[in-house]
Amino acid sequence: MAVAALKRTEAVVDDSTIEQRVAILRKLKEHLLHQRTKFKEYLHLLELEEEDIHAGDTEKLKIHTEMGKNIVQELYAFQKVIDPMEDMYRMAYPVEEAELPEIRVSLELLKEEVQKRNQRNIASLSTAMKVMKSDILAIKNPYCYRNRYNLAAPTLIDITT
């Protein structure tokens, strides 16, 4: 009788453990998929930033940069949640589930694409800044080297009246 009761409690523990494992797996998948969506949004935003750089639209570039900053902060927040969940997942599942490696691979590909696009935008922006600096230096200020208060006195006087 005690053995049967022990088996029932083991079955209950096993069911609750399985439910916990499934919940961890679902949450981890949900967070990874949401992180992938955020990376795709950031990639699209980097495309818009590149267009702004080439068009020279500084207002839109500023707005897109601020939006990108917010997305990056969200990505870091997701990563802070995902890291402990992955540790719990590894402890609960010694054998890797089939869908998670696919999601991780797609995330890594998106991360690499974001890094490439970001580096390209940085290079384009630095080139645009160099052009702008040379344009500014090329502008001649007519009052640059003259003293405004020591103007030359007129040499001719009109005495006809």
CSV table of N, CA and C in Angstrom, one decimal:
chain,number,residue,atom,x,y,z
A,1,MET,N,0.8,-1.2,0.0
A,1,MET,CA,0.0,0.0,0.0
A,1,MET,C,0.9,1.3,0.0
A,2,ALA,N,1.9,1.3,0.8
A,2,ALA,CA,2.9,2.4,0.8
A,2,ALA,C,3.6,2.6,-0.5
A,3,VAL,N,3.9,1.4,-1.2
A,3,VAL,CA,4.5,1.5,-2.5
A,3,VAL,C,3.6,2.1,-3.5
A,4,ALA,N,2.3,1.8,-3.5
A,4,ALA,CA,1.4,2.3,-4.4
A,4,ALA,C,1.2,3.8,-4.2
A,5,ALA,N,1.2,4.3,-3.0
A,5,ALA,CA,1.1,5.7,-2.6
A,5,ALA,C,2.3,6.4,-3.1
A,6,LEU,N,3.5,5.8,-2.9
A,6,LEU,CA,4.8,6.4,-3.4
A,6,LEU,C,4.8,6.5,-4.9
A,7,LYS,N,4.3,5.5,-5.6
A,7,LYS,CA,4.3,5.6,-7.1
A,7,LYS,C,3.3,6.7,-7.5
A,8,ARG,N,2.2,6.8,-6.8
A,8,ARG,CA,1.3,7.9,-7.2
A,8,ARG,C,1.9,9.3,-7.0
A,9,THR,N,2.6,9.5,-5.9
A,9,THR,CA,3.3,10.8,-5.7
A,9,THR,C,4.4,11.0,-6.7
A,10,GLU,N,5.1,9.9,-7.1
A,10,GLU,CA,6.1,10.1,-8.1
A,10,GLU,C,5.5,10.5,-9.4
A,11,ALA,N,4.3,9.9,-9.8
A,11,ALA,CA,3.6,10.2,-11.0
A,11,ALA,C,3.2,11.6,-11.0
A,12,VAL,N,2.7,12.1,-9.8
A,12,VAL,CA,2.3,13.5,-9.7
A,12,VAL,C,3.5,14.4,-9.8
A,13,VAL,N,4.6,14.1,-9.2
A,13,VAL,CA,5.8,14.9,-9.3
A,13,VAL,C,6.3,14.9,-10.7
A,14,ASP,N,6.2,13.7,-11.3
A,14,ASP,CA,6.6,13.7,-12.7
A,14,ASP,C,5.8,14.5,-13.6
A,15,ASP,N,4.4,14.5,-13.4
A,15,ASP,CA,3.5,15.3,-14.2
A,15,ASP,C,3.8,16.8,-14.0
A,16,SER,N,4.0,17.2,-12.7
A,16,SER,CA,4.2,18.6,-12.5
A,16,SER,C,5.6,19.0,-13.0
A,17,THR,N,6.5,18.1,-12.9
A,17,THR,CA,7.9,18.4,-13.5
A,17,THR,C,7.8,18.6,-15.0
A,18,ILE,N,7.0,17.7,-15.6
A,18,ILE,CA,6.8,17.8,-17.1
A,18,ILE,C,6.1,19.1,-17.4
A,19,GLU,N,5.1,19.4,-16.7
A,19,GLU,CA,4.4,20.7,-16.9
A,19,GLU,C,5.3,21.9,-16.8
A,20,GLN,N,6.2,21.8,-15.8
A,20,GLN,CA,7.2,22.9,-15.6
A,20,GLN,C,8.1,23.0,-16.7
A,21,ARG,N,8.6,21.8,-17.2
A,21,ARG,CA,9.5,21.8,-18.3
A,21,ARG,C,8.9,22.3,-19.6
A,22,VAL,N,7.6,22.0,-19.8
A,22,VAL,CA,6.9,22.4,-21.0
A,22,VAL,C,6.7,23.9,-20.9
A,23,ALA,N,6.4,24.4,-19.7
A,23,ALA,CA,6.2,25.9,-19.5
A,23,ALA,C,7.5,26.6,-19.8
A,24,ILE,N,8.6,26.1,-19.3
A,24,ILE,CA,9.9,26.7,-19.5
A,24,ILE,C,10.2,26.7,-21.0
A,25,LEU,N,10.0,25.6,-21.7
A,25,LEU,CA,10.2,25.5,-23.1
A,25,LEU,C,9.4,26.5,-23.9
A,26,ARG,N,8.1,26.6,-23.5
A,26,ARG,CA,7.2,27.5,-24.2
A,26,ARG,C,7.6,29.0,-24.0
A,27,LYS,N,8.0,29.3,-22.8
A,27,LYS,CA,8.4,30.7,-22.5
A,27,LYS,C,9.7,31.0,-23.2
A,28,LEU,N,10.6,30.1,-23.2
A,28,LEU,CA,11.9,30.3,-23.9
A,28,LEU,C,11.7,30.5,-25.4
A,29,LYS,N,10.9,29.6,-26.0
A,29,LYS,CA,10.5,29.8,-27.5
A,29,LYS,C,9.9,31.2,-27.7
A,30,GLU,N,9.0,31.5,-26.9
A,30,GLU,CA,8.3,32.8,-27.0
A,30,GLU,C,9.2,34.0,-27.0
A,31,HIS,N,10.1,33.9,-26.0
A,31,HIS,CA,11.1,35.0,-25.9
A,31,HIS,C,12.1,35.0,-27.1
A,32,LEU,N,12.5,33.9,-27.5
A,32,LEU,CA,13.4,33.8,-28.6
A,32,LEU,C,12.8,34.3,-29.9
A,33,LEU,N,11.5,33.9,-30.1
A,33,LEU,CA,10.8,34.4,-31.3
A,33,LEU,C,10.6,35.9,-31.2
A,34,HIS,N,10.3,36.4,-30.1
A,34,HIS,CA,10.1,37.9,-29.9
A,34,HIS,C,11.4,38.6,-30.1
A,35,GLN,N,12.5,38.0,-29.7
A,35,GLN,CA,13.8,38.6,-29.9
A,35,GLN,C,14.1,38.6,-31.4
A,36,ARG,N,13.8,37.5,-32.1
A,36,ARG,CA,14.0,37.5,-33.5
A,36,ARG,C,13.2,38.6,-34.3
A,37,THR,N,12.0,38.8,-33.8
A,37,THR,CA,11.1,39.8,-34.4
A,37,THR,C,11.8,41.2,-34.2
A,38,LYS,N,12.3,41.4,-33.0
A,38,LYS,CA,12.9,42.7,-32.7
A,38,LYS,C,14.2,42.9,-33.6
A,39,PHE,N,14.9,41.8,-33.8
A,39,PHE,CA,16.1,41.9,-34.7
A,39,PHE,C,15.7,42.3,-36.1
A,40,LYS,N,14.6,41.7,-36.6
A,40,LYS,CA,14.1,42.0,-37.9
A,40,LYS,C,13.6,43.5,-38.0
A,41,GLU,N,13.0,44.0,-36.9
A,41,GLU,CA,12.6,45.4,-36.9
A,41,GLU,C,13.8,46.3,-36.9
A,42,TYR,N,14.9,45.9,-36.2
A,42,TYR,CA,16.1,46.7,-36.1
A,42,TYR,C,16.8,46.7,-37.5
A,43,LEU,N,16.8,45.6,-38.1
A,43,LEU,CA,17.3,45.5,-39.5
A,43,LEU,C,16.6,46.4,-40.5
A,44,HIS,N,15.3,46.4,-40.4
A,44,HIS,CA,14.5,47.3,-41.2
A,44,HIS,C,14.8,48.8,-40.9
A,45,LEU,N,15.0,49.1,-39.6
A,45,LEU,CA,15.3,50.4,-39.2
A,45,LEU,C,16.7,50.9,-39.7
A,46,LEU,N,17.6,49.9,-39.7
A,46,LEU,CA,19.0,50.2,-40.2
A,46,LEU,C,18.9,50.5,-41.7
A,47,GLU,N,18.0,49.9,-42.4
A,47,GLU,CA,17.8,50.2,-43.9
A,47,GLU,C,17.3,51.6,-44.0
A,48,LEU,N,16.4,52.0,-43.2
A,48,LEU,CA,15.9,53.3,-43.3
A,48,LEU,C,16.9,54.4,-42.9
A,49,GLU,N,17.8,54.0,-41.9
A,49,GLU,CA,18.9,54.9,-41.6
A,49,GLU,C,19.8,55.1,-42.7
A,50,GLU,N,20.1,54.0,-43.4
A,50,GLU,CA,21.0,54.1,-44.6
A,50,GLU,C,20.4,55.0,-45.7
A,51,GLU,N,19.1,54.9,-45.9
A,51,GLU,CA,18.5,55.8,-46.9
A,51,GLU,C,18.5,57.3,-46.4
A,52,ASP,N,18.4,57.5,-45.1
A,52,ASP,CA,18.5,58.8,-44.6
A,52,ASP,C,19.9,59.4,-44.7
A,53,ILE,N,20.9,58.6,-44.5
A,53,ILE,CA,22.3,59.0,-44.7
A,53,ILE,C,22.5,59.5,-46.1
A,54,HIS,N,22.1,58.6,-47.0
A,54,HIS,CA,22.3,59.0,-48.5
A,54,HIS,C,21.5,60.2,-48.9
A,55,ALA,N,20.3,60.3,-48.3
A,55,ALA,CA,19.5,61.5,-48.7
A,55,ALA,C,19.9,62.7,-48.0
A,56,GLY,N,20.7,62.6,-46.9
A,56,GLY,CA,21.1,63.8,-46.1
A,56,GLY,C,20.0,64.3,-45.2
A,57,ASP,N,19.0,63.5,-44.9
A,57,ASP,CA,17.9,64.0,-44.1
A,57,ASP,C,18.3,63.7,-42.6
A,58,THR,N,18.8,64.8,-42.0
A,58,THR,CA,19.2,64.6,-40.6
A,58,THR,C,18.1,64.5,-39.6
A,59,GLU,N,17.0,65.0,-39.8
A,59,GLU,CA,15.9,64.9,-38.9
A,59,GLU,C,15.4,63.5,-38.8
A,60,LYS,N,15.2,62.9,-40.0
A,60,LYS,CA,14.7,61.5,-40.0
A,60,LYS,C,15.8,60.6,-39.4
A,61,LEU,N,17.1,60.9,-39.7
A,61,LEU,CA,18.2,60.1,-39.2
A,61,LEU,C,18.2,60.1,-37.7
A,62,LYS,N,18.0,61.3,-37.1
A,62,LYS,CA,17.9,61.4,-35.7
A,62,LYS,C,16.8,60.6,-35.1
A,63,ILE,N,15.6,60.7,-35.7
A,63,ILE,CA,14.5,59.9,-35.2
A,63,ILE,C,14.7,58.4,-35.3
A,64,HIS,N,15.3,58.0,-36.4
A,64,HIS,CA,15.5,56.5,-36.6
A,64,HIS,C,16.6,56.1,-35.7
A,65,THR,N,17.6,56.9,-35.4
A,65,THR,CA,18.6,56.5,-34.4
A,65,THR,C,18.1,56.4,-33.0
A,66,GLU,N,17.2,57.2,-32.6
A,66,GLU,CA,16.5,57.1,-31.3
A,66,GLU,C,15.7,55.8,-31.2
A,67,MET,N,15.0,55.6,-32.3
A,67,MET,CA,14.2,54.3,-32.4
A,67,MET,C,15.1,53.1,-32.3
A,68,GLY,N,16.2,53.2,-33.0
A,68,GLY,CA,17.2,52.0,-32.9
A,68,GLY,C,17.7,51.9,-31.5
A,69,LYS,N,18.0,53.0,-30.8
A,69,LYS,CA,18.5,52.9,-29.5
A,69,LYS,C,17.5,52.2,-28.6
A,70,ASN,N,16.2,52.5,-28.7
A,70,ASN,CA,15.2,51.8,-27.9
A,70,ASN,C,15.1,50.3,-28.2
A,71,ILE,N,15.2,50.0,-29.5
A,71,ILE,CA,15.1,48.6,-29.9
A,71,ILE,C,16.3,47.8,-29.3
A,72,VAL,N,17.5,48.4,-29.3
A,72,VAL,CA,18.7,47.8,-28.8
A,72,VAL,C,18.5,47.6,-27.3
A,73,GLN,N,17.9,48.5,-26.6
A,73,GLN,CA,17.7,48.4,-25.1
A,73,GLN,C,16.7,47.2,-24.9
A,74,GLU,N,15.7,47.1,-25.7
A,74,GLU,CA,14.7,46.0,-25.6
A,74,GLU,C,15.4,44.7,-25.8
A,75,LEU,N,16.3,44.6,-26.8
A,75,LEU,CA,17.0,43.4,-27.1
A,75,LEU,C,17.9,43.0,-25.9
A,76,TYR,N,18.6,43.9,-25.3
A,76,TYR,CA,19.4,43.6,-24.1
A,76,TYR,C,18.5,43.1,-23.0
A,77,ALA,N,17.3,43.7,-22.8
A,77,ALA,CA,16.4,43.3,-21.8
A,77,ALA,C,15.9,41.8,-22.0
A,78,PHE,N,15.6,41.5,-23.3
A,78,PHE,CA,15.2,40.2,-23.6
A,78,PHE,C,16.3,39.2,-23.4
A,79,GLN,N,17.6,39.6,-23.7
A,79,GLN,CA,18.7,38.7,-23.5
A,79,GLN,C,18.9,38.4,-22.0
A,80,LYS,N,18.6,39.4,-21.1
A,80,LYS,CA,18.7,39.2,-19.7
A,80,LYS,C,17.7,38.2,-19.2
A,81,VAL,N,16.6,38.1,-19.8
A,81,VAL,CA,15.5,37.2,-19.5
A,81,VAL,C,15.8,35.8,-20.1
A,82,ILE,N,16.3,35.8,-21.3
A,82,ILE,CA,16.6,34.5,-22.0
A,82,ILE,C,17.7,33.7,-21.4
A,83,ASP,N,18.8,34.4,-20.9
A,83,ASP,CA,19.9,33.7,-20.4
A,83,ASP,C,19.6,32.8,-19.2
A,84,PRO,N,18.9,33.3,-18.2
A,84,PRO,CA,18.5,32.4,-17.1
A,84,PRO,C,17.5,31.3,-17.6
A,85,MET,N,16.6,31.6,-18.5
A,85,MET,CA,15.7,30.6,-19.0
A,85,MET,C,16.4,29.5,-19.7
A,86,GLU,N,17.4,29.9,-20.5
A,86,GLU,CA,18.2,28.8,-21.1
A,86,GLU,C,18.9,27.9,-20.1
A,87,ASP,N,19.4,28.5,-19.1
A,87,ASP,CA,20.1,27.7,-18.0
A,87,ASP,C,19.0,26.7,-17.4
A,88,MET,N,17.8,27.2,-17.1
A,88,MET,CA,16.8,26.4,-16.6
A,88,MET,C,16.4,25.3,-17.6
A,89,TYR,N,16.4,25.7,-18.9
A,89,TYR,CA,16.0,24.7,-19.9
A,89,TYR,C,17.1,23.6,-20.0
A,90,ARG,N,18.4,24.0,-19.9
A,90,ARG,CA,19.4,23.0,-20.0
A,90,ARG,C,19.4,22.0,-18.8
A,91,MET,N,19.0,22.6,-17.7
A,91,MET,CA,18.9,21.7,-16.5
A,91,MET,C,17.7,20.8,-16.6
A,92,ALA,N,16.6,21.2,-17.2
A,92,ALA,CA,15.4,20.4,-17.3
A,92,ALA,C,15.5,19.5,-18.4
A,93,TYR,N,16.1,19.9,-19.6
A,93,TYR,CA,16.2,19.1,-20.8
A,93,TYR,C,17.6,18.8,-21.1
A,94,PRO,N,18.1,17.6,-20.7
A,94,PRO,CA,19.5,17.3,-21.1
A,94,PRO,C,19.7,17.2,-22.6
A,95,VAL,N,18.6,16.7,-23.3
A,95,VAL,CA,18.6,16.5,-24.7
A,95,VAL,C,17.9,17.8,-25.3
A,96,GLU,N,18.6,18.4,-26.3
A,96,GLU,CA,18.1,19.6,-27.0
A,96,GLU,C,16.8,19.3,-27.7
A,97,GLU,N,15.8,20.2,-27.6
A,97,GLU,CA,14.6,20.1,-28.4
A,97,GLU,C,14.9,20.5,-29.8
A,98,ALA,N,14.1,20.1,-30.8
A,98,ALA,CA,14.4,20.2,-32.2
A,98,ALA,C,14.2,21.6,-32.7
A,99,GLU,N,13.3,22.4,-32.2
A,99,GLU,CA,13.0,23.7,-32.8
A,99,GLU,C,14.0,24.8,-32.3
A,100,LEU,N,14.5,24.7,-31.1
A,100,LEU,CA,15.3,25.7,-30.5
A,100,LEU,C,16.6,25.9,-31.3
A,101,PRO,N,17.3,24.9,-31.8
A,101,PRO,CA,18.5,25.2,-32.6
A,101,PRO,C,18.2,26.0,-33.9
A,102,GLU,N,17.1,25.7,-34.5
A,102,GLU,CA,16.7,26.4,-35.7
A,102,GLU,C,16.5,27.9,-35.4
A,103,ILE,N,15.8,28.2,-34.3
A,103,ILE,CA,15.6,29.6,-33.8
A,103,ILE,C,16.9,30.3,-33.5
A,104,ARG,N,17.8,29.5,-32.8
A,104,ARG,CA,19.1,30.1,-32.5
A,104,ARG,C,19.9,30.4,-33.7
A,105,VAL,N,19.9,29.5,-34.7
A,105,VAL,CA,20.6,29.8,-35.9
A,105,VAL,C,20.1,31.0,-36.6
A,106,SER,N,18.8,31.1,-36.7
A,106,SER,CA,18.2,32.3,-37.4
A,106,SER,C,18.5,33.5,-36.6
A,107,LEU,N,18.5,33.5,-35.3
A,107,LEU,CA,18.9,34.6,-34.5
A,107,LEU,C,20.4,35.0,-34.8
A,108,GLU,N,21.2,34.1,-34.8
A,108,GLU,CA,22.7,34.4,-35.1
A,108,GLU,C,22.8,35.0,-36.5
A,109,LEU,N,22.1,34.5,-37.5
A,109,LEU,CA,22.2,35.1,-38.8
A,109,LEU,C,21.7,36.5,-38.8
A,110,LEU,N,20.6,36.8,-38.1
A,110,LEU,CA,20.1,38.1,-38.0
A,110,LEU,C,21.1,39.0,-37.3
A,111,LYS,N,21.7,38.5,-36.2
A,111,LYS,CA,22.7,39.3,-35.5
A,111,LYS,C,23.8,39.7,-36.4
A,112,GLU,N,24.3,38.8,-37.2
A,112,GLU,CA,25.4,39.0,-38.1
A,112,GLU,C,25.0,40.1,-39.2
A,113,GLU,N,23.8,39.9,-39.7
A,113,GLU,CA,23.3,40.9,-40.7
A,113,GLU,C,23.2,42.3,-40.1
A,114,VAL,N,22.7,42.4,-38.9
A,114,VAL,CA,22.5,43.6,-38.2
A,114,VAL,C,23.9,44.3,-38.0
A,115,GLN,N,24.9,43.5,-37.6
A,115,GLN,CA,26.2,44.0,-37.4
A,115,GLN,C,26.8,44.5,-38.7
A,116,LYS,N,26.6,43.8,-39.8
A,116,LYS,CA,27.1,44.2,-41.1
A,116,LYS,C,26.5,45.5,-41.5
A,117,ARG,N,25.2,45.5,-41.4
A,117,ARG,CA,24.4,46.7,-41.8
A,117,ARG,C,24.8,47.9,-41.0
A,118,ASN,N,25.0,47.7,-39.7
A,118,ASN,CA,25.4,48.8,-38.8
A,118,ASN,C,26.8,49.3,-39.2
A,119,GLN,N,27.7,48.4,-39.5
A,119,GLN,CA,29.0,48.9,-39.9
A,119,GLN,C,29.0,49.6,-41.2
A,120,ARG,N,28.1,49.2,-42.1
A,120,ARG,CA,28.0,49.9,-43.4
A,120,ARG,C,27.4,51.3,-43.2
A,121,ASN,N,26.4,51.4,-42.3
A,121,ASN,CA,25.9,52.7,-42.0
A,121,ASN,C,26.9,53.6,-41.3
A,122,ILE,N,27.7,53.1,-40.4
A,122,ILE,CA,28.7,53.9,-39.8
A,122,ILE,C,29.7,54.4,-40.8
A,123,ALA,N,30.1,53.5,-41.8
A,123,ALA,CA,31.0,54.0,-42.8
A,123,ALA,C,30.4,55.0,-43.7
A,124,SER,N,29.1,54.9,-44.1
A,124,SER,CA,28.5,55.9,-44.9
A,124,SER,C,28.3,57.2,-44.1
A,125,LEU,N,28.0,57.1,-42.9
A,125,LEU,CA,27.9,58.3,-42.1
A,125,LEU,C,29.2,59.1,-41.9
A,126,SER,N,30.3,58.3,-41.7
A,126,SER,CA,31.6,59.0,-41.6
A,126,SER,C,32.0,59.6,-42.9
A,127,THR,N,31.7,59.0,-44.0
A,127,THR,CA,32.0,59.6,-45.3
A,127,THR,C,31.1,60.8,-45.5
A,128,ALA,N,29.9,60.8,-45.2
A,128,ALA,CA,29.0,62.0,-45.3
A,128,ALA,C,29.5,63.1,-44.4
A,129,MET,N,30.0,62.8,-43.2
A,129,MET,CA,30.5,63.8,-42.3
A,129,MET,C,31.8,64.4,-42.9
A,130,LYS,N,32.7,63.6,-43.5
A,130,LYS,CA,33.9,64.2,-44.1
A,130,LYS,C,33.5,65.1,-45.3
A,131,VAL,N,32.6,64.8,-46.1
A,131,VAL,CA,32.1,65.7,-47.2
A,131,VAL,C,31.6,66.9,-46.6
A,132,MET,N,30.8,66.8,-45.5
A,132,MET,CA,30.2,68.0,-44.9
A,132,MET,C,31.3,68.9,-44.3
A,133,LYS,N,32.3,68.3,-43.7
A,133,LYS,CA,33.4,69.1,-43.1
A,133,LYS,C,34.1,69.9,-44.2
A,134,SER,N,34.4,69.2,-45.3
A,134,SER,CA,35.1,69.8,-46.4
A,134,SER,C,34.3,71.0,-47.0
A,135,ASP,N,33.0,70.8,-47.1
A,135,ASP,CA,32.1,71.8,-47.6
A,135,ASP,C,32.1,73.0,-46.6
A,136,ILE,N,32.1,72.8,-45.4
A,136,ILE,CA,32.1,73.9,-44.4
A,136,ILE,C,33.4,74.6,-44.5
A,137,LEU,N,34.5,73.9,-44.6
A,137,LEU,CA,35.8,74.6,-44.7
A,137,LEU,C,35.9,75.4,-46.0
A,138,ALA,N,35.2,75.0,-47.0
A,138,ALA,CA,35.3,75.6,-48.3
A,138,ALA,C,34.5,77.0,-48.3
A,139,ILE,N,33.6,77.1,-47.4
A,139,ILE,CA,32.9,78.4,-47.3
A,139,ILE,C,33.8,79.5,-46.9
A,140,LYS,N,33.8,80.6,-47.6
A,140,LYS,CA,34.6,81.7,-47.3
A,140,LYS,C,33.8,82.8,-46.6
A,141,ASN,N,34.3,83.2,-45.4
A,141,ASN,CA,33.6,84.2,-44.7
A,141,ASN,C,34.2,85.6,-45.1
A,142,PRO,N,33.4,86.5,-45.6
A,142,PRO,CA,34.0,87.7,-46.1
A,142,PRO,C,34.5,88.6,-45.0
A,143,TYR,N,34.0,88.4,-43.8
A,143,TYR,CA,34.4,89.2,-42.6
A,143,TYR,C,35.5,88.5,-41.7
A,144,CYS,N,36.0,87.5,-42.2
A,144,CYS,CA,36.9,86.7,-41.4
A,144,CYS,C,38.1,87.4,-40.9
A,145,TYR,N,38.9,88.1,-41.7
A,145,TYR,CA,40.1,88.7,-41.3
A,145,TYR,C,40.1,90.2,-41.2
A,146,ARG,N,39.0,90.8,-41.4
A,146,ARG,CA,38.9,92.3,-41.3
A,146,ARG,C,38.4,92.7,-39.9
A,147,ASN,N,38.9,93.8,-39.4
A,147,ASN,CA,38.4,94.3,-38.2
A,147,ASN,C,37.2,95.2,-38.5
A,148,ARG,N,36.0,94.8,-38.0
A,148,ARG,CA,34.8,95.5,-38.3
A,148,ARG,C,34.8,97.0,-37.7
A,149,TYR,N,35.5,97.2,-36.7
A,149,TYR,CA,35.5,98.6,-36.1
A,149,TYR,C,36.6,99.5,-36.6
A,150,ASN,N,37.5,99.0,-37.3
A,150,ASN,CA,38.6,99.9,-37.9
A,150,ASN,C,38.4,99.8,-39.4
A,151,LEU,N,37.3,100.3,-39.9
A,151,LEU,CA,37.0,100.4,-41.3
A,151,LEU,C,37.9,101.5,-42.0
A,152,ALA,N,38.2,101.3,-43.2
A,152,ALA,CA,39.0,102.3,-43.9
A,152,ALA,C,38.2,103.6,-44.1
A,153,ALA,N,38.8,104.7,-43.9
A,153,ALA,CA,38.1,106.0,-44.1
A,153,ALA,C,38.0,106.3,-45.6
A,154,PRO,N,36.9,106.9,-46.0
A,154,PRO,CA,36.7,107.2,-47.5
A,154,PRO,C,37.8,108.2,-47.9
A,155,THR,N,38.3,108.1,-49.1
A,155,THR,CA,39.4,108.9,-49.6
A,155,THR,C,38.8,110.0,-50.5
A,156,LEU,N,37.7,109.8,-51.0
A,156,LEU,CA,37.1,110.8,-51.9
A,156,LEU,C,35.9,111.4,-51.2
A,157,ILE,N,35.7,112.7,-51.4
A,157,ILE,CA,34.6,113.4,-50.8
A,157,ILE,C,33.9,114.1,-51.9
A,158,ASP,N,32.6,114.0,-52.0
A,158,ASP,CA,31.8,114.6,-53.0
A,158,ASP,C,31.4,116.0,-52.5
A,159,ILE,N,31.9,117.0,-53.2
A,159,ILE,CA,31.7,118.4,-52.7
A,159,ILE,C,30.7,119.2,-53.7
A,160,THR,N,30.1,118.5,-54.6
A,160,THR,CA,29.2,119.1,-55.5
A,160,THR,C,27.8,119.2,-54.9
A,161,THR,N,27.3,120.4,-54.9
A,161,THR,CA,26.0,120.6,-54.4
A,161,THR,C,25.3,121.6,-55.2
